[in-house]
Coordinates of C-alpha atoms in Angstrom, one line a residue:
I929 CA 40.7 -3.0 -15.0
T930 CA 38.9 -1.2 -17.7
L931 CA 39.8 2.8 -18.8
V932 CA 37.6 4.8 -20.8
K933 CA 39.5 7.5 -22.9
K934 CA 37.2 10.5 -23.6
D935 CA 37.3 13.8 -25.1
A936 CA 37.0 16.5 -22.5
D937 CA 34.4 18.7 -24.0
T938 CA 31.9 16.4 -25.9
D939 CA 32.4 12.8 -24.0
E940 CA 33.5 11.2 -26.8
K941 CA 35.1 7.7 -26.9
L942 CA 38.4 8.0 -28.2
N943 CA 40.6 5.3 -30.4
G944 CA 44.5 5.9 -30.4
A945 CA 45.5 6.4 -27.0
K946 CA 48.3 4.8 -25.8
F947 CA 49.2 3.7 -22.1
T948 CA 51.7 1.4 -19.9
L949 CA 50.0 0.0 -17.0
R950 CA 51.6 0.5 -13.6
K951 CA 51.6 -0.6 -10.1
K952 CA 51.1 1.8 -7.1
D953 CA 54.7 2.6 -6.8
G954 CA 55.2 3.1 -10.6
T955 CA 56.8 0.3 -11.7
E956 CA 55.7 -1.1 -15.1
L957 CA 53.5 -4.3 -14.6
V958 CA 55.6 -6.4 -17.2
T959 CA 59.1 -5.8 -19.0
P960 CA 60.2 -5.0 -22.0
Q961 CA 57.1 -2.4 -21.7
V962 CA 53.9 -3.0 -23.1
L963 CA 52.1 -0.2 -24.8
L964 CA 47.8 -0.9 -24.8
E965 CA 45.6 0.8 -27.2
T966 CA 42.5 2.2 -26.8
G967 CA 40.0 0.3 -28.6
K968 CA 42.0 -3.6 -27.7
N969 CA 42.1 -5.7 -24.7
Y970 CA 44.4 -7.6 -23.0
K971 CA 45.2 -10.0 -20.7
Y972 CA 47.5 -10.6 -18.4
Q973 CA 48.8 -14.4 -18.1
Y974 CA 51.8 -16.7 -17.2
N975 CA 53.8 -17.8 -20.3
D976 CA 55.1 -21.3 -19.7
T977 CA 57.8 -21.1 -22.2
T978 CA 59.8 -17.9 -20.6
K979 CA 58.4 -18.7 -17.3
Q980 CA 57.2 -15.0 -17.1
Y981 CA 53.9 -13.1 -17.1
E982 CA 52.8 -11.2 -19.8
L983 CA 50.5 -8.6 -21.0
V984 CA 48.5 -9.8 -24.4
E985 CA 45.9 -8.5 -26.7
D986 CA 42.9 -10.7 -26.0
T987 CA 41.6 -11.2 -29.7
G988 CA 38.8 -13.3 -28.3
S989 CA 37.3 -10.7 -26.7
T990 CA 35.0 -7.9 -28.1
S991 CA 36.6 -4.5 -27.6
S992 CA 34.9 -1.3 -27.5
K993 CA 36.0 1.9 -28.7
G994 CA 38.3 4.7 -26.4
E995 CA 38.3 1.8 -24.1
I996 CA 41.2 -0.9 -22.7
T997 CA 40.1 -3.7 -20.6
V998 CA 42.9 -5.8 -19.0
S999 CA 41.9 -9.0 -17.1
G1000 CA 43.7 -11.8 -15.1
L1001 CA 45.6 -9.0 -12.7
P1002 CA 46.4 -10.1 -9.2
L1003 CA 44.5 -8.2 -6.4
D1004 CA 47.0 -4.7 -6.2
E1005 CA 46.6 -1.0 -6.6
Y1006 CA 47.2 0.3 -10.6
Y1007 CA 47.1 3.2 -12.8
F1008 CA 47.3 3.9 -16.2
Q1009 CA 50.3 5.9 -17.4
E1010 CA 49.4 7.9 -20.8
E1011 CA 52.5 7.8 -23.0
T1012 CA 50.6 8.9 -26.4
A1013 CA 47.6 10.9 -26.5
P1014 CA 45.2 10.3 -29.7
Y1015 CA 46.2 12.4 -33.0
G1016 CA 45.1 16.1 -32.5
Y1017 CA 44.6 16.0 -28.6
T1018 CA 47.0 16.5 -25.8
Y1019 CA 46.6 16.8 -21.9
D1020 CA 47.9 19.2 -19.3
D1021 CA 48.4 17.0 -16.3
N1022 CA 51.0 14.5 -15.4
G1023 CA 49.2 11.4 -17.7
K1024 CA 48.3 9.3 -14.9
S1025 CA 44.7 8.0 -14.4
G1026 CA 42.9 7.6 -11.0
S1027 CA 44.0 4.8 -9.1
A1028 CA 42.2 1.2 -9.7
I1029 CA 42.2 -1.0 -6.4
L1030 CA 41.7 -4.7 -6.8
T1031 CA 40.7 -6.2 -3.6
D1032 CA 38.8 -9.0 -4.1
D1033 CA 38.7 -12.1 -6.6
G1034 CA 36.5 -10.9 -9.5
D1035 CA 36.1 -7.4 -9.0
T1036 CA 36.3 -5.1 -12.0
V1037 CA 37.4 -1.9 -11.7
S1038 CA 36.8 1.3 -14.2
V1039 CA 39.1 4.8 -14.4
T1040 CA 38.6 7.5 -16.7
R1041 CA 41.3 9.7 -18.9
E1042 CA 39.9 13.0 -20.7
N1043 CA 42.0 14.6 -23.5
R1044 CA 41.1 17.9 -25.1
Q1045 CA 42.1 18.5 -28.9
K1046 CA 44.7 20.4 -29.7
V1047 CA 44.0 23.8 -30.7
G1048 CA 45.7 26.8 -32.7
K1049 CA 45.1 29.8 -34.3
L1050 CA 44.2 31.9 -38.0
K1051 CA 44.9 35.3 -38.0
L1052 CA 44.1 37.1 -41.5
T1053 CA 45.0 40.9 -42.0
K1054 CA 43.3 43.0 -44.7
K1055 CA 44.7 45.9 -46.2
N1056 CA 44.5 48.1 -49.4
P1057 CA 47.4 48.9 -51.9
D1058 CA 48.2 51.8 -49.9
N1059 CA 48.8 49.4 -46.9
E1060 CA 46.0 51.1 -44.6
L1061 CA 43.9 48.3 -42.6
L1062 CA 40.4 47.7 -43.9
N1063 CA 37.2 46.4 -42.0
G1064 CA 34.0 45.3 -43.7
A1065 CA 35.4 42.3 -45.5
E1066 CA 33.4 39.2 -45.2
F1067 CA 35.0 35.5 -45.3
E1068 CA 33.8 31.7 -45.0
L1069 CA 36.2 29.5 -43.4
Y1070 CA 36.6 25.7 -44.7
L1071 CA 37.9 23.2 -43.3
V1072 CA 40.1 20.7 -46.1
N1073 CA 39.6 17.2 -44.6
P1074 CA 42.0 14.3 -45.3
D1075 CA 39.7 13.1 -47.9
T1076 CA 40.2 16.3 -49.7
S1077 CA 36.6 17.2 -49.0
E1078 CA 35.7 20.5 -47.5
T1079 CA 33.6 21.1 -44.6
K1080 CA 32.8 24.9 -44.2
M1081 CA 32.7 26.0 -40.7
G1082 CA 30.6 28.8 -39.2
T1083 CA 28.7 31.3 -41.2
K1084 CA 30.3 34.3 -42.1
F1085 CA 33.9 36.3 -40.5
V1086 CA 34.1 40.0 -40.6
T1087 CA 37.5 42.0 -40.4
G1088 CA 37.1 43.9 -37.1
K1089 CA 36.4 40.8 -35.2
D1090 CA 37.4 38.1 -33.2
Y1091 CA 36.3 34.8 -32.9
E1092 CA 36.6 31.5 -30.6
Y1093 CA 35.9 28.0 -31.5
K1094 CA 34.4 26.6 -28.7
Y1095 CA 31.8 24.1 -27.2
N1096 CA 28.6 24.6 -26.3
T1097 CA 27.3 22.7 -23.4
T1098 CA 23.7 23.2 -24.0
S1099 CA 23.6 22.7 -27.6
K1100 CA 25.9 20.0 -27.7
K1101 CA 27.9 21.1 -30.4
Y1102 CA 31.0 23.7 -31.4
E1103 CA 30.3 27.2 -32.2
F1104 CA 32.2 30.2 -32.8
I1105 CA 31.8 33.4 -30.2
E1106 CA 32.2 36.7 -31.7
S1107 CA 34.1 39.6 -29.9
T1108 CA 35.3 43.3 -30.5
G1109 CA 38.7 42.9 -32.7
T1110 CA 41.2 44.6 -34.2
K1111 CA 40.8 47.0 -37.4
G1112 CA 41.4 45.1 -40.4
E1113 CA 41.7 41.7 -38.7
I1114 CA 40.3 38.7 -38.2
N1115 CA 41.2 36.6 -35.4
I1116 CA 40.0 33.2 -35.0
T1117 CA 41.5 30.9 -31.8
G1118 CA 40.7 27.5 -30.9
L1119 CA 40.4 25.8 -34.1
P1120 CA 41.7 22.3 -34.1
L1121 CA 44.5 20.5 -36.0
G1122 CA 43.5 20.6 -39.6
K1123 CA 44.1 22.5 -43.3
Y1124 CA 42.2 25.6 -43.5
Y1125 CA 41.5 28.5 -45.7
L1126 CA 39.2 31.6 -46.2
L1127 CA 37.2 32.3 -48.9
E1128 CA 36.1 36.3 -49.5
T1129 CA 32.6 36.9 -50.3
K1130 CA 32.1 40.3 -49.7
A1131 CA 35.1 43.2 -50.2
P1132 CA 35.1 46.1 -48.2
D1133 CA 33.1 49.3 -49.3
G1134 CA 34.5 50.6 -52.3
Y1135 CA 37.1 48.1 -53.1
K1136 CA 36.8 44.5 -55.1
I1137 CA 37.9 41.3 -54.6
V1138 CA 40.8 40.0 -56.1
G1139 CA 41.1 37.0 -58.0
D1140 CA 38.7 34.1 -57.0
G1141 CA 39.0 35.5 -53.1
K1142 CA 40.7 32.2 -52.2
T1143 CA 43.8 32.0 -49.6
A1144 CA 46.3 29.1 -49.7
V1145 CA 45.8 25.9 -47.9
S1146 CA 47.5 26.5 -44.7
E1147 CA 47.9 23.6 -42.1
I1148 CA 47.6 23.9 -38.1
T1149 CA 50.0 21.4 -37.3
D1150 CA 50.2 21.2 -33.8
E1151 CA 49.3 23.3 -30.5
G1152 CA 49.9 26.7 -30.3
V1153 CA 50.4 27.2 -34.3
T1154 CA 49.1 30.0 -35.9
I1155 CA 48.6 30.4 -39.7
T1156 CA 48.6 34.1 -41.0
Y1157 CA 47.2 35.5 -44.2
D1158 CA 47.7 38.9 -45.9
V1159 CA 45.1 39.9 -48.6
T1160 CA 44.9 43.0 -50.0
N1161 CA 41.8 44.4 -52.0
D1162 CA 41.9 46.5 -55.2
R1163 CA 40.3 49.6 -55.4
A1164 CA 36.9 49.1 -56.9
E1165 CA 37.4 51.6 -60.1
G1166 CA 35.0 52.9 -62.6
G1167 CA 34.6 55.8 -65.5
V1168 CA 32.8 58.3 -66.6
T1169 CA 32.2 60.3 -69.6
L1170 CA 31.3 64.1 -69.7
E1171 CA 29.4 65.0 -73.2
K1172 CA 29.5 68.7 -74.4
K1173 CA 26.9 69.8 -76.2
D1174 CA 25.2 72.8 -77.5
A1175 CA 22.2 73.2 -75.9
T1176 CA 20.2 74.6 -78.9
N1177 CA 21.1 71.9 -81.5
D1178 CA 22.7 69.0 -79.6
K1179 CA 26.5 69.7 -81.8
N1180 CA 29.2 68.7 -79.8
L1181 CA 31.5 71.3 -78.5
K1182 CA 35.3 71.3 -77.7
G1183 CA 37.0 73.8 -76.3
A1184 CA 35.5 73.6 -72.4
K1185 CA 37.5 73.1 -69.2
F1186 CA 36.5 71.2 -66.0
K1187 CA 37.3 70.0 -62.3
V1188 CA 36.3 67.4 -60.6
A1189 CA 35.0 68.3 -57.0
T1190 CA 34.0 65.9 -54.2
D1191 CA 31.2 68.6 -52.7
S1192 CA 28.2 69.9 -54.0
S1193 CA 29.3 73.7 -53.7
G1194 CA 32.4 72.5 -56.2
T1195 CA 34.9 73.8 -54.3
T1196 CA 36.5 70.9 -52.6
F1197 CA 38.3 69.4 -55.6
F1198 CA 39.1 65.7 -55.9
A1199 CA 42.6 66.4 -57.6
P1200 CA 44.2 69.6 -58.7
E1201 CA 44.1 69.1 -62.6
E1202 CA 41.8 70.9 -65.1
L1203 CA 40.4 68.8 -67.5
E1204 CA 40.1 69.8 -71.1
V1205 CA 37.3 68.2 -73.2
G1206 CA 38.7 66.7 -76.5
D1207 CA 39.0 68.0 -80.0
G1208 CA 39.2 65.2 -82.1
T1209 CA 42.3 66.0 -83.7
N1210 CA 44.8 66.2 -80.4
A1211 CA 45.8 63.8 -77.5
K1212 CA 43.7 65.4 -75.3
G1213 CA 40.4 64.6 -73.1
T1214 CA 41.1 61.3 -72.2
Y1215 CA 42.3 60.9 -68.3
K1216 CA 43.2 58.1 -65.3
A1217 CA 42.7 58.9 -61.8
V1218 CA 46.4 58.0 -59.9
K1219 CA 46.5 57.7 -56.4
T1220 CA 49.9 58.1 -54.7
G1221 CA 49.9 57.8 -51.0
S1222 CA 47.3 59.9 -50.2
T1223 CA 47.0 62.4 -53.1
W1224 CA 45.1 62.0 -56.2
N1225 CA 45.7 63.1 -59.6
F1226 CA 44.5 62.9 -63.1
Q1227 CA 47.3 61.9 -65.5
L1228 CA 46.5 62.8 -69.8
E1229 CA 46.3 59.6 -71.5
N1230 CA 48.0 59.6 -75.2
V1231 CA 44.7 59.2 -76.9
V1232 CA 42.8 61.7 -79.4
T1233 CA 39.4 61.7 -78.0
P1234 CA 36.3 62.8 -80.1
A1235 CA 35.3 66.4 -80.2
G1236 CA 33.1 67.4 -77.2
K1237 CA 33.9 64.6 -75.2
L1238 CA 35.7 63.9 -71.4
V1239 CA 36.5 60.3 -70.7
I1240 CA 38.1 59.4 -67.1
T1241 CA 38.8 56.4 -65.8
G1242 CA 40.5 54.9 -62.6
M1243 CA 37.9 56.8 -60.5
P1244 CA 36.8 54.9 -56.9
E1245 CA 33.4 54.7 -56.5
G1246 CA 31.6 57.7 -54.9
T1247 CA 29.4 61.0 -56.1
F1248 CA 31.4 63.4 -57.4
Y1249 CA 30.6 66.9 -59.4
F1250 CA 32.1 68.6 -62.8
V1251 CA 32.7 72.1 -61.9
E1252 CA 33.1 74.0 -65.5
T1253 CA 36.1 76.1 -65.2
Q1254 CA 35.9 77.2 -69.2
A1255 CA 33.4 77.4 -71.1
P1256 CA 33.2 76.6 -75.2
T1257 CA 34.2 79.8 -76.9
G1258 CA 31.0 82.2 -77.4
Y1259 CA 28.8 79.8 -74.8
V1260 CA 28.0 80.8 -71.3
Q1261 CA 29.7 79.2 -68.7
L1262 CA 27.8 76.8 -66.1
S1263 CA 27.5 78.5 -62.7
K1264 CA 26.3 74.7 -61.3
P1265 CA 28.2 71.8 -60.7
V1266 CA 27.0 68.8 -62.4
T1267 CA 26.6 65.4 -60.7
F1268 CA 28.0 62.3 -61.2
T1269 CA 28.5 58.6 -59.8
I1270 CA 31.0 56.1 -60.1
T1271 CA 30.3 52.4 -59.4
G1272 CA 32.7 50.1 -59.1
G1273 CA 33.5 47.9 -62.7
Q1274 CA 31.4 50.5 -64.6
L1275 CA 33.1 51.2 -68.0
A1276 CA 33.4 54.7 -69.1
S1277 CA 31.7 54.4 -72.2
A1278 CA 28.5 52.9 -70.2
N1279 CA 28.3 56.1 -67.8
I1280 CA 27.2 59.0 -69.9
V1281 CA 27.0 62.3 -68.3
T1282 CA 25.6 65.1 -71.1
V1283 CA 26.5 68.8 -70.3
E1284 CA 25.0 71.3 -72.0
N1285 CA 25.7 74.8 -72.7
H1286 CA 23.8 77.7 -74.4
P1287 CA 24.9 80.2 -77.1
K1288 CA 25.9 83.5 -75.3
G1289 CA 23.0 86.1 -76.3
T1290 CA 20.2 83.2 -76.5
L1291 CA 19.8 83.0 -73.0
P1292 CA 21.2 84.2 -69.8
E1293 CA 23.8 82.3 -67.6
T1294 CA 22.5 79.3 -66.3
G1295 CA 21.5 79.8 -62.9
G1296 CA 21.5 83.4 -62.9
N1297 CA 18.7 85.9 -62.5
G1298 CA 18.0 86.1 -66.3
H1299 CA 14.8 83.3 -66.5
S1300 CA 13.1 85.7 -64.0
L1301 CA 14.1 89.0 -65.9
I1302 CA 12.4 87.9 -68.9
I1303 CA 9.1 86.6 -67.0
G1304 CA 8.9 90.2 -65.4
M1305 CA 9.5 91.9 -68.4
A1306 CA 6.9 89.8 -70.1
V1307 CA 4.5 90.2 -67.3
V1308 CA 5.0 94.2 -67.6
S1309 CA 4.4 94.4 -71.2
L1310 CA 1.2 92.4 -70.6
M1311 CA -0.1 94.9 -68.0
I1312 CA 0.9 97.9 -70.5
V1313 CA -1.4 96.4 -73.2
L1314 CA -4.0 95.6 -70.7
L1315 CA -3.9 99.2 -69.7
Y1316 CA -3.8 100.3 -73.2
F1317 CA -7.0 98.8 -74.1
A1318 CA -9.0 99.3 -70.5
N1319 CA -7.9 103.2 -71.2
E1320 CA -9.3 102.9 -75.1
Q1321 CA -12.9 101.6 -73.5
F1322 CA -12.9 104.0 -71.4
K1323 CA -12.5 107.0 -73.6
Q1324 CA -15.1 105.4 -75.5
K1325 CA -17.5 105.1 -72.6
K1326 CA -17.0 108.8 -71.9
A1327 CA -17.5 109.9 -75.5
G1328 CA -20.7 107.8 -75.6
D1329 CA -22.0 109.7 -72.1
G1330 CA -21.3 113.0 -73.7
R1331 CA -23.8 112.4 -76.3

């Protein structure tokens, strides 16, 4: 009788399984029990010393991977009882093979037993420092092999998606089947036993990867085991420096105050605080954006900031607007917000926004009707001059005609 042990999905023949050979009524063929291992052959023979039949390994025969062949059996009905599955495999039935019936001298009968892989799960939860769940993070999955080499599995895994590791009978290979999942989570089912880790390759928008992006190595040790990871992303922060200058001579100006808005009209504020530019003498002009719960605030840093400069750090990524709430003394206050952009990792010293004010009396308020008024007055003056010369020419012509 030959037993063939296979993977239920791939049909790969498997070593490492152990069986007992039994008669139809369930009694073992020999006692004491002899375990038969796949990848080896055995023979049933009479021992003249013990005066008993025995099962011994047939070392003189050629064995095949995933197979057990037992020769010399009396005619009868037999079956193999699986006692131990190969490592990483299991079975869901009673472990019995099909019946093997020997009816004639020289008969050869083959039976097959299949095992499915033991599988577990992996769950990753992605959050921000406020414990809010985040979609949009991307990871790679790696299997750490027994020899410590690593095998990349699949391509990318995205928070908010579920994945099932499954054998494709058409392509004849395992693949990950993606489906809609739970916000901020990656759930992977069907993973064989082994050691795994995840590598973050892309943080959610507005956030940055912490450290090298690797999770710890965790092991699926048995059927149904779930390995879990909690991964937090820090916000991608950046800074900005506002330089307040005289529009006529590029001189740095102190005394201006601003608020930071999130809309172009300058009416919705990022934080409630009013920020004053530095004066080069006192601890003012440098602020750090700090979030508590869902509320942002600006904290004044104990730093003497150069005159005319306003430095902000700790800002989240995005587009914002400086709204001037107080102009320097003797200068016209801006009437429109000034746009600036924050990029994660950008230093305040590398993100310069220059804001100019005109001295009062030199130009009207920015954004007002003053420019149009000046142009209008110039046009009227020009028309008066042209009318004057036209009238003079008319008089001269009239006087000539009178002569």
